[in-house]
Amino acid sequence: MTKLLSEVNGPEDLKGLDDDQLAQVAQEVRELIIDTIGEIGGHFGANLGACEIAVALHSLLESPRDKVLWDVGHQAYPHKVLTGRRDELDTIRKYGGLAPFCAMHESEHDIMGAGHASTSVSYAVGIKEAMRRGSSPDGKVVAVIGDGALTGGVSFEALLNAGGLDMPIVIVVNDNGMSIAPNVGALSRYFNRMRLNPKLYHAREDAEETLTRLPAGIGKRIERLGPILKESLKAYWAPGLFFEELDLAYVGVIDGHDVKALRQAIGEALEADRPVVVHCKTVKGKGFVPAEEGGLEGMEKWHAAKPGSVFKRAAAPKKAAKATMAAPPRQYTQVFGEALVAEARRDDRVVGITAAMNSGTGLNILQKEVPERYYDVGIAEQHAVLFAAGLALEGAKPVAAIYSTFLQRGYDQIVHDVCLQSLNVVFAMDRAGLVGDDGPTHHGAFDVSYLRCLPNMVLLAPRDEAMLVHMLHTALLHDDGPIALRYPRGEGEGVALPRRPEAIEIGRGEVLSEGERVALLGYGYGVAVARGAAGLLAAEHGVEPTVADARFAKPLDTELLERLAADHELIVTVEENVLAGGFGSGVLEHLGDHDLLGSTRVLRIGLPDRYVTHGKPALLREEVGLTPEAVAARVAQAVLEPTGAFA
């Protein structure tokens, strides 16, 4: 069979193809993703399930004049392939390569940047309204959103707005029964009824007529009982009434892997001149047997593929085995998950909450070991925080395990509902700092800054995996308000875990090694960087710094700060958070406000005032100067050439 994808260099090349040829293109896109992403790694299952949707949309629309908006971007690889980036697919998520999600700087066909869920419909309403008011009133706008992302609260706000404005947009619901993990909640059950029962594939009018024709006099009784009962029964049986009641026309359920059916349904929706929901049933991992035949577990496992996970690379010649092989350090996420289980068994009040990220946060361990204390609220971070607040009000000890970057989405609830009321909620922020290949939408770069300003909040961060165990224990013993614990993605420092956790005094740091002239004060991951820099300064410059672990960004150990300021020429703060408003800012504020600087200078080292790109964390830290070598060089300059230290 002649390959068609090699001739598709942009959406315009799809226009002359018939349905069978477009179906072939979709399959070739799928095979390219399996071959490429299976080798280099990346988001996998959702992309395999969206190939026909991408082909159907781009064959009907005139992108970028018409706008296609991909919610989150987990399913946008086929879109990238069809919009001129086919030959660059093997660079995706690599430093300097294609972005892991849609990115406006990368292509005119990427209409909005994405990476967090549930935003596409809101974008679509705003874009279409601007087009109607401007020079492109006839331009089409389509938002593609997954059933998992549709559980996010902001998507409901957008649906209400679209219906209220009678906004002529098309919302394609890519319904595969999954987000990353299986979806939860009432909306998910509603979709399952629509998706799995063919008897429900009929419209509102058919439902009403059927109800009034029921035998044994039931139909006449329903007729007499009036419209309220009929509407209630229809809402249960007819799949689209949820959307219809919001003034959104509903089309579905469409086979999301049938290009012809998709083109017909979406084409009619585009001509409707009103908001239309096209509900498509797809399979996450379509075309890849381990995902398709593995059920929900297989789909979850293959949400993302690790490098070389599909096709094994040629084996390198084996080296002689060493007598002993050191085990790799434990992952922070795994350590947290196991420690939370131990805390739950110690204290019946402890519960864990995730917003659709059970394995990503380590709460899958709690789910397995102590399931009655595990809660998944779906992609709904705002609700997760409020749910935790409600639990705390009744004496529970809730641990909201949410990525640093996703906790931003529940900020008002943190401010107004947790901190204002000083509730005992523990925020466990995984992926703090630079997370790597997922890039700027997922870097946990801001949490110290956005939480440090809040009254009643306590902030702490471990220097290693053992300290993480102690700090989780400390957080759950804390009874004076909210407390937020941040820790990085990936492996720990390789230290032994404690047999029994111990409580840490709130607001107390720790001096790890005594020195002179320079004090390196680390917070979280910054401690490892500070230790490495201290070794380099001693070996290469003859400077023996003091190294301390602040442990808390709020409250600060003011006694430790004042001693360091009195005994050293230079205090260097090291953190993996933006400098603006971060840990170093807190140190500088305290010393300045209390007139304690004198001749002591403060050098803050952290993340820059810009969004950091995607790539391996080691490359990114080198780029931003957050390595022992970069810190040692800046300190040496500050001590040996003080006039140019802060240039």
XYZ file of C-alpha atoms in Angstrom:
647
model
C 0.000 0.000 0.000
C 1.313 3.438 -0.930
C 2.203 5.487 2.117
C 0.107 8.648 2.229
C 1.489 10.294 5.381
C 4.802 11.104 3.703
C 2.877 13.447 1.388
C 1.090 15.251 4.225
C 3.146 18.299 5.105
C 0.243 20.355 6.392
C -3.531 20.226 6.858
C -4.111 21.411 3.293
C -2.717 18.102 2.001
C -5.677 16.252 3.516
C -8.272 18.141 1.508
C -8.203 16.001 -1.647
C -8.350 12.629 0.098
C -11.471 10.481 0.386
C -12.671 8.810 3.561
C -10.741 5.598 2.976
C -7.526 7.505 2.310
C -8.046 9.649 5.401
C -8.552 6.509 7.453
C -5.269 5.220 6.077
C -3.526 8.471 7.032
C -4.884 8.122 10.572
C -3.535 4.595 10.824
C -0.147 5.687 9.497
C -0.059 8.469 12.102
C -0.810 5.847 14.753
C 1.990 3.583 13.507
C 4.422 6.514 13.468
C 3.551 7.331 17.094
C 3.981 3.701 18.169
C 7.316 3.424 16.370
C 8.679 6.790 17.510
C 7.276 7.334 20.996
C 7.733 3.655 21.776
C 11.441 4.239 21.204
C 12.050 7.689 22.733
C 9.239 7.829 25.323
C 6.415 10.299 25.798
C 2.646 10.553 26.072
C 1.311 7.484 24.356
C -2.156 6.050 24.952
C -4.233 9.211 24.534
C -2.435 10.083 21.309
C -3.105 6.656 19.826
C -6.790 7.141 20.573
C -7.055 10.561 18.888
C -5.592 9.863 15.436
C -8.915 9.727 13.586
C -10.224 12.808 15.417
C -7.162 14.809 14.373
C -7.430 13.679 10.758
C -11.170 14.374 10.588
C -10.806 17.866 12.040
C -7.924 18.955 9.850
C -9.599 17.558 6.748
C -12.685 19.695 7.452
C -11.130 22.912 8.781
C -8.804 25.551 7.364
C -6.233 25.756 10.152
C -4.969 28.199 11.355
C -7.787 30.460 10.102
C -10.112 27.995 11.776
C -9.059 27.134 15.319
C -8.541 23.651 16.784
C -7.949 23.674 20.549
C -6.540 20.544 22.209
C -7.296 20.345 25.918
C -4.230 19.440 28.036
C -2.285 18.332 24.959
C -1.814 14.685 25.967
C -3.598 13.773 22.726
C -2.060 16.403 20.409
C 0.822 14.400 18.871
C -1.317 13.468 15.811
C -2.114 17.174 15.438
C 1.612 17.962 15.495
C 2.300 15.275 12.877
C -0.376 16.669 10.543
C 0.738 20.295 10.919
C 4.258 20.106 9.543
C 6.129 18.521 12.439
C 6.085 14.892 11.309
C 9.828 14.673 10.792
C 10.560 16.265 14.175
C 8.428 13.889 16.228
C 11.506 12.047 17.462
C 12.675 15.261 19.192
C 9.545 15.678 21.316
C 10.199 16.359 25.022
C 13.923 16.521 24.362
C 15.955 19.615 25.247
C 15.723 21.918 22.226
C 13.117 19.684 20.531
C 9.345 19.762 20.126
C 7.355 20.798 23.175
C 5.497 18.011 25.017
C 2.200 19.889 24.694
C 0.800 22.496 22.308
C 2.984 25.601 22.261
C 2.167 28.820 20.444
C 5.805 29.613 19.710
C 6.204 26.290 17.922
C 3.494 26.454 15.272
C 0.768 28.751 13.976
C -1.539 25.734 14.279
C -1.063 25.583 18.072
C -3.721 28.121 18.953
C -3.250 28.017 22.715
C -0.625 26.642 25.033
C -1.758 23.792 27.240
C -0.567 21.381 29.880
C -3.242 21.668 32.558
C -6.661 20.136 31.982
C -10.163 21.519 31.409
C -9.270 24.825 29.709
C -10.063 24.345 26.010
C -13.788 25.166 26.084
C -13.159 28.460 27.896
C -10.506 29.352 25.341
C -12.931 28.433 22.554
C -15.691 30.705 23.862
C -13.309 33.648 24.164
C -11.655 33.080 20.787
C -14.953 32.719 18.937
C -16.387 35.829 20.547
C -13.292 37.810 19.524
C -13.577 36.412 15.983
C -17.250 37.405 15.789
C -16.380 40.932 16.914
C -13.375 41.188 14.611
C -12.409 40.391 11.046
C -13.051 36.603 11.068
C -16.753 36.212 11.900
C -17.010 33.078 9.745
C -14.026 31.312 11.306
C -14.735 27.958 12.935
C -13.642 27.025 16.453
C -13.416 23.461 17.768
C -12.400 22.445 21.290
C -11.290 18.831 21.812
C -11.655 17.797 25.445
C -11.387 14.393 27.124
C -14.025 12.962 29.415
C -11.460 13.121 32.217
C -10.783 16.822 31.635
C -14.522 17.429 31.479
C -14.691 16.595 35.205
C -12.752 19.796 35.945
C -14.917 22.578 37.328
C -13.755 25.243 34.895
C -15.046 23.165 31.976
C -18.566 23.322 33.459
C -18.282 27.090 33.807
C -17.326 27.268 30.137
C -20.193 25.010 29.035
C -22.661 27.231 30.892
C -21.187 30.318 29.253
C -21.190 28.780 25.764
C -24.837 27.793 26.075
C -25.835 31.114 27.593
C -24.197 33.084 24.781
C -25.427 30.642 22.120
C -21.790 30.602 20.999
C -21.358 28.712 17.684
C -18.465 26.463 18.664
C -18.028 22.702 18.401
C -16.954 20.731 21.470
C -15.580 17.299 20.627
C -15.675 15.090 23.722
C -12.964 12.461 23.330
C -14.439 9.859 25.651
C -12.143 6.936 26.460
C -13.186 6.393 30.064
C -9.757 7.525 31.288
C -7.715 10.572 32.174
C -4.379 9.175 33.347
C -6.062 6.792 35.753
C -9.664 5.588 35.386
C -12.136 8.435 35.796
C -14.204 8.760 38.936
C -17.406 10.476 39.932
C -20.992 10.853 38.786
C -20.161 12.366 35.388
C -17.956 9.391 34.617
C -20.814 7.015 35.448
C -23.111 9.089 33.246
C -20.718 8.760 30.319
C -20.422 5.034 30.942
C -24.203 4.679 30.605
C -24.087 6.501 27.295
C -21.021 4.735 26.020
C -21.777 1.144 26.906
C -25.517 0.724 26.367
C -26.576 0.890 22.698
C -30.210 1.276 23.759
C -29.360 4.818 24.821
C -28.259 5.981 21.367
C -31.382 7.957 20.606
C -32.456 11.575 20.776
C -34.771 13.435 23.143
C -37.823 13.175 20.901
C -37.407 9.426 20.467
C -37.154 8.996 24.246
C -40.377 10.911 24.865
C -42.277 9.026 22.200
C -41.029 5.688 23.530
C -42.072 6.533 27.075
C -45.643 7.369 26.034
C -45.921 4.089 24.097
C -44.974 1.792 26.974
C -47.414 -1.178 27.318
C -49.864 -2.132 30.092
C -51.087 1.436 30.426
C -47.732 2.697 31.752
C -47.303 5.109 28.874
C -50.650 6.783 29.505
C -49.898 7.095 33.208
C -46.573 8.787 32.384
C -48.423 11.142 30.034
C -50.843 12.099 32.816
C -48.077 12.601 35.382
C -46.902 15.556 33.373
C -43.721 16.984 31.892
C -41.560 16.984 35.012
C -41.572 13.203 35.386
C -41.154 12.706 31.669
C -38.152 15.031 31.580
C -36.613 13.239 34.562
C -37.004 9.826 32.945
C -35.736 11.115 29.611
C -32.712 12.667 31.308
C -31.807 9.238 32.645
C -32.273 7.393 29.371
C -31.329 9.909 26.672
C -27.583 10.458 26.507
C -27.463 14.088 25.452
C -29.878 15.730 27.819
C -27.152 16.812 30.227
C -25.793 19.031 27.464
C -29.169 19.865 25.917
C -30.357 21.353 29.205
C -27.392 23.748 29.006
C -28.579 24.833 25.530
C -25.854 22.822 23.822
C -26.926 20.648 20.908
C -25.752 17.066 21.338
C -24.548 14.581 18.709
C -23.430 11.124 19.691
C -22.266 8.625 20.577
C -19.947 8.553 17.525
C -17.289 5.895 16.894
C -14.130 7.933 17.372
C -12.149 5.566 15.155
C -14.480 5.854 12.144
C -13.206 8.752 10.033
C -16.308 8.852 7.845
C -18.688 8.991 10.813
C -16.557 11.638 12.510
C -16.423 13.813 9.399
C -20.172 13.606 8.948
C -20.978 14.425 12.594
C -18.396 17.173 12.990
C -19.200 18.613 9.568
C -22.880 18.930 10.462
C -21.956 20.451 13.827
C -19.789 23.071 12.137
C -22.760 24.160 10.026
C -25.234 24.317 12.900
C -24.544 27.957 13.879
C -24.975 27.108 17.574
C -22.893 25.378 20.258
C -22.725 21.641 19.560
C -21.230 18.782 21.551
C -19.991 15.851 19.451
C -19.536 12.886 21.771
C -16.958 10.386 20.462
C -16.181 7.004 21.931
C -12.468 6.165 21.600
C -10.023 3.631 22.972
C -6.996 4.887 24.882
C -4.027 3.063 23.355
C -5.902 2.147 20.151
C -3.782 -0.074 17.920
C -1.353 -1.075 20.668
C -2.317 -4.492 22.018
C -0.919 -4.238 25.589
C -2.994 -1.090 26.154
C -6.154 -2.264 24.396
C -6.249 -5.743 25.883
C -4.948 -4.737 29.302
C -8.238 -3.119 30.268
C -8.186 -0.044 32.488
C -4.908 -1.147 34.061
C -3.266 -1.409 30.648
C -4.587 1.973 29.565
C -3.269 3.588 32.741
C 0.128 1.921 32.401
C 0.473 3.100 28.806
C -0.650 6.688 29.383
C 3.017 7.427 28.805
C 5.715 5.218 27.344
C 9.201 5.065 28.791
C 12.147 5.182 26.358
C 12.651 1.796 24.729
C 9.543 0.362 26.381
C 7.828 -0.776 23.169
C 10.723 -1.817 20.991
C 13.848 -2.974 22.757
C 17.068 -1.482 21.535
C 19.874 -3.751 20.420
C 21.626 -5.065 23.487
C 25.074 -3.654 24.128
C 27.913 -6.094 24.815
C 27.704 -7.167 28.414
C 30.451 -6.082 30.742
C 31.791 -8.335 33.416
C 29.407 -8.233 36.330
C 30.671 -6.583 39.467
C 30.598 -8.474 42.721
C 27.933 -6.178 44.115
C 25.583 -3.754 42.415
C 24.342 -0.805 44.439
C 20.573 -0.412 44.411
C 19.371 2.916 42.968
C 18.117 5.481 45.473
C 14.432 5.330 46.340
C 12.059 7.638 44.472
C 10.656 10.469 46.584
C 7.130 9.638 45.437
C 7.476 6.010 46.532
C 8.954 7.015 49.886
C 6.103 9.453 50.477
C 3.450 6.883 49.549
C 4.847 4.253 51.893
C 5.323 6.779 54.703
C 1.711 7.932 54.335
C 0.491 4.349 54.700
C 2.511 4.018 57.913
C 1.037 7.288 59.209
C -2.491 6.145 58.322
C -1.961 2.946 60.304
C -0.604 4.965 63.221
C -3.482 7.463 63.262
C -7.053 6.616 62.205
C -7.695 10.279 61.358
C -5.204 10.327 58.458
C -6.681 10.244 54.937
C -5.184 10.856 51.512
C -6.718 12.910 48.681
C -5.651 12.994 45.038
C -7.012 14.907 42.053
C -6.831 12.104 39.451
C -3.104 11.483 40.027
C -3.014 8.419 42.255
C 0.185 6.797 40.980
C 1.839 10.136 40.177
C 1.584 11.203 43.808
C 2.201 7.791 45.370
C -1.342 7.556 46.715
C -1.868 4.351 44.744
C 0.019 2.714 47.625
C -2.556 4.021 50.120
C -5.318 3.008 47.711
C -4.042 -0.565 47.778
C -3.051 -0.865 51.428
C -5.692 1.217 53.230
C -8.401 1.829 50.598
C -10.987 3.178 53.026
C -8.683 6.169 53.669
C -8.103 6.979 50.000
C -10.077 9.541 47.965
C -9.789 10.447 44.278
C -11.921 13.489 43.432
C -11.104 13.622 39.708
C -9.463 16.522 37.893
C -10.793 19.001 40.420
C -8.046 20.598 42.500
C -10.333 23.324 43.841
C -12.735 20.717 45.166
C -9.832 18.625 46.503
C -8.751 21.538 48.721
C -12.304 22.251 49.875
C -12.937 18.558 50.497
C -9.804 18.489 52.649
C -11.057 21.564 54.493
C -14.349 19.849 55.242
C -12.566 16.767 56.539
C -10.347 18.915 58.744
C -13.345 20.734 60.195
C -14.589 17.410 61.552
C -11.247 16.391 63.050
C -9.703 14.328 60.255
C -6.072 14.730 59.196
C -6.316 15.139 55.411
C -3.227 14.967 53.205
C -3.914 16.599 49.832
C -1.227 15.112 47.576
C -1.128 17.416 44.559
C 1.702 18.365 42.222
C 3.130 21.804 42.946
C 2.064 23.055 39.508
C -1.500 21.741 39.902
C -1.984 23.114 43.409
C -1.963 26.572 41.817
C -5.440 25.739 40.493
C -6.871 25.606 44.009
C -5.228 28.800 45.238
C -8.371 30.695 46.239
C -9.488 27.735 48.322
C -6.077 27.571 50.026
C -6.267 31.283 50.847
C -9.913 31.618 51.803
C -11.020 28.219 53.043
C -7.896 26.689 54.594
C -5.522 29.445 55.700
C -8.145 31.987 56.768
C -9.754 29.359 58.986
C -6.384 27.895 60.004
C -7.449 24.332 59.255
C -5.182 21.343 59.766
C -4.682 20.385 56.120
C -1.391 18.907 54.912
C -0.410 19.779 51.339
C 2.063 17.246 49.941
C 3.523 18.868 46.812
C 5.233 16.361 44.560
C 7.225 17.536 41.509
C 8.538 20.643 43.277
C 11.269 22.289 41.232
C 12.278 21.453 37.664
C 10.490 18.280 36.589
C 12.163 17.790 33.209
C 10.560 16.618 29.985
C 7.040 17.967 30.629
C 8.432 21.491 30.673
C 7.133 24.858 31.891
C 3.506 23.787 32.380
C 4.640 21.203 34.920
C 7.694 22.718 36.648
C 6.958 23.299 40.339
C 8.689 26.664 40.321
C 6.366 28.919 42.281
C 4.917 27.211 45.361
C 7.307 28.710 47.926
C 6.435 32.176 46.624
C 2.679 31.725 46.385
C 2.350 30.024 49.781
C 4.911 31.968 51.839
C 2.748 35.098 51.813
C -0.244 33.355 53.400
C -0.934 33.779 57.128
C -1.068 30.590 59.240
C 0.838 28.555 56.641
C 3.936 26.499 57.509
C 6.352 25.569 54.715
C 8.989 22.844 54.884
C 11.089 20.824 52.447
C 13.333 17.768 52.961
C 16.971 17.598 51.890
C 16.706 13.826 51.325
C 14.256 10.926 51.454
C 14.864 10.216 55.153
C 13.988 13.791 56.029
C 10.820 13.436 53.935
C 9.654 10.650 56.264
C 10.354 12.811 59.336
C 8.663 15.850 57.792
C 5.474 14.023 56.840
C 5.276 12.773 60.431
C 5.858 16.316 61.685
C 3.175 17.727 59.385
C 0.576 15.248 60.611
C 1.370 16.025 64.246
C 0.979 19.755 63.589
C -2.294 21.024 65.072
C -1.975 24.763 64.513
C -3.134 25.187 60.925
C -2.118 24.230 57.382
C 1.307 22.944 56.508
C 2.806 22.426 53.044
C 5.562 19.962 52.258
C 7.435 20.184 48.924
C 9.739 17.548 47.443
C 11.227 16.924 43.983
C 10.533 14.386 41.299
C 12.811 11.406 40.896
C 15.420 9.698 43.015
C 16.426 10.722 46.497
C 19.960 11.138 47.779
C 20.465 7.450 48.574
C 20.335 7.743 52.357
C 18.890 5.054 54.620
C 15.289 5.520 55.678
C 14.548 5.808 59.392
C 13.013 2.836 61.146
C 10.795 5.223 63.075
C 9.953 8.825 62.102
C 10.704 11.624 64.508
C 9.032 14.994 64.869
C 11.022 18.118 63.958
C 10.613 21.339 65.879
C 8.632 23.737 63.692
C 10.834 26.541 62.389
C 14.151 24.944 63.377
C 16.981 24.567 60.859
C 20.134 22.494 61.152
C 23.830 23.236 60.656
C 25.387 20.357 58.722
C 29.029 21.514 58.747
C 30.811 24.440 60.354
C 33.040 26.753 58.341
C 33.954 30.388 57.986
C 33.493 33.461 55.785
C 30.693 31.908 53.685
C 27.444 30.267 54.826
C 25.592 28.158 52.280
C 21.967 27.912 53.395
C 19.938 25.417 51.379
C 16.224 24.724 51.257
C 15.004 21.334 50.010
C 16.942 20.282 46.915
C 19.126 23.350 47.453
C 20.860 21.576 50.343
C 22.403 18.958 48.038
C 23.560 21.728 45.699
C 25.022 23.656 48.642
C 26.916 20.608 49.897
C 28.352 19.983 46.456
C 29.381 23.610 46.089
C 31.038 23.566 49.527
C 33.212 20.638 48.493
C 34.279 22.428 45.313
C 35.039 25.669 47.143
C 37.224 23.846 49.644
C 39.077 21.838 47.006
C 39.538 24.539 44.383
C 39.553 27.852 46.253
C 40.552 27.065 49.827
C 37.269 28.429 51.152
C 35.647 26.272 53.874
C 31.986 27.314 54.013
C 29.404 26.603 56.654
C 26.561 24.478 55.251
C 23.098 24.604 56.805
C 19.696 23.152 56.022
C 16.955 25.720 56.641
C 14.284 22.953 56.588
C 11.569 25.621 56.910
C 10.827 28.526 54.590
C 8.107 29.657 56.998
C 8.604 30.183 59.844
C 12.294 30.800 59.320
C 14.813 29.810 61.951
C 15.586 33.412 62.868
C 18.098 32.420 65.543
C 20.095 30.470 62.938
C 19.885 33.325 60.426
C 21.117 35.868 62.929
C 24.053 33.677 63.931
C 25.034 33.098 60.299
C 24.840 36.833 59.594
C 26.986 37.672 62.610
C 29.701 35.114 61.816
C 30.013 35.211 57.990
C 30.823 37.696 55.250
C 28.419 36.137 52.790
C 25.175 34.167 53.160
C 24.191 32.214 50.049
C 20.620 30.906 49.844
C 20.013 28.018 47.437
C 16.522 26.893 46.384
C 14.727 25.317 43.417
C 11.992 27.948 43.300
C 11.801 31.296 41.544
C 13.828 33.936 43.342
C 10.941 36.424 43.390
C 9.223 35.943 46.730
C 10.991 32.675 47.452
C 12.991 31.312 50.358
C 15.960 33.617 49.753
C 13.648 36.610 49.693
C 12.379 35.600 53.123
C 15.930 35.433 54.465
C 16.800 38.832 53.019
C 13.567 40.358 54.327
C 14.209 39.189 57.882
C 17.818 40.344 58.007
C 17.001 43.676 56.363
C 13.905 44.390 58.431
C 15.834 43.783 61.651
C 18.910 45.734 60.545
C 21.090 42.630 60.826
C 22.933 42.765 57.528
C 25.753 45.091 58.577
C 28.705 44.146 56.397
C 27.200 40.733 55.584
C 25.975 40.276 52.037
C 23.259 37.913 50.839
C 23.483 36.121 47.500
C 20.271 34.401 46.395
C 20.488 31.476 43.985
C 17.360 29.894 42.524
C 15.232 29.804 39.391
C 15.143 32.841 37.085
C 12.228 35.177 36.407
C 11.174 33.327 33.258
C 9.583 30.038 32.258
C 12.179 27.300 31.910
C 11.942 25.039 28.866
C 11.633 21.238 28.790
C 14.494 18.769 28.938
C 16.307 16.529 31.374
C 16.545 18.170 34.819
C 20.348 18.042 34.771
C 20.416 20.070 31.541
C 17.881 22.555 32.860
C 19.726 23.061 36.135
C 22.900 23.688 34.205
C 21.069 26.231 32.044
C 19.753 28.190 35.042
C 22.923 27.891 37.135
C 21.538 25.598 39.823
C 24.466 23.178 40.008
C 27.290 22.837 42.556
C 29.759 24.042 39.921
C 27.742 27.163 39.079
C 27.131 28.003 42.740
C 30.795 27.493 43.642
C 31.842 29.779 40.786
C 29.476 32.547 41.905
C 30.562 32.239 45.532
C 34.240 32.302 44.606
C 33.617 35.437 42.585
C 31.753 37.007 45.488
C 34.501 36.220 47.989
C 37.611 36.671 45.850
C 36.316 39.452 43.561
C 33.589 41.075 45.659
C 33.135 44.135 43.440
C 31.765 42.013 40.596
C 29.864 39.453 42.647
C 26.367 40.648 41.876
C 26.781 41.827 38.301
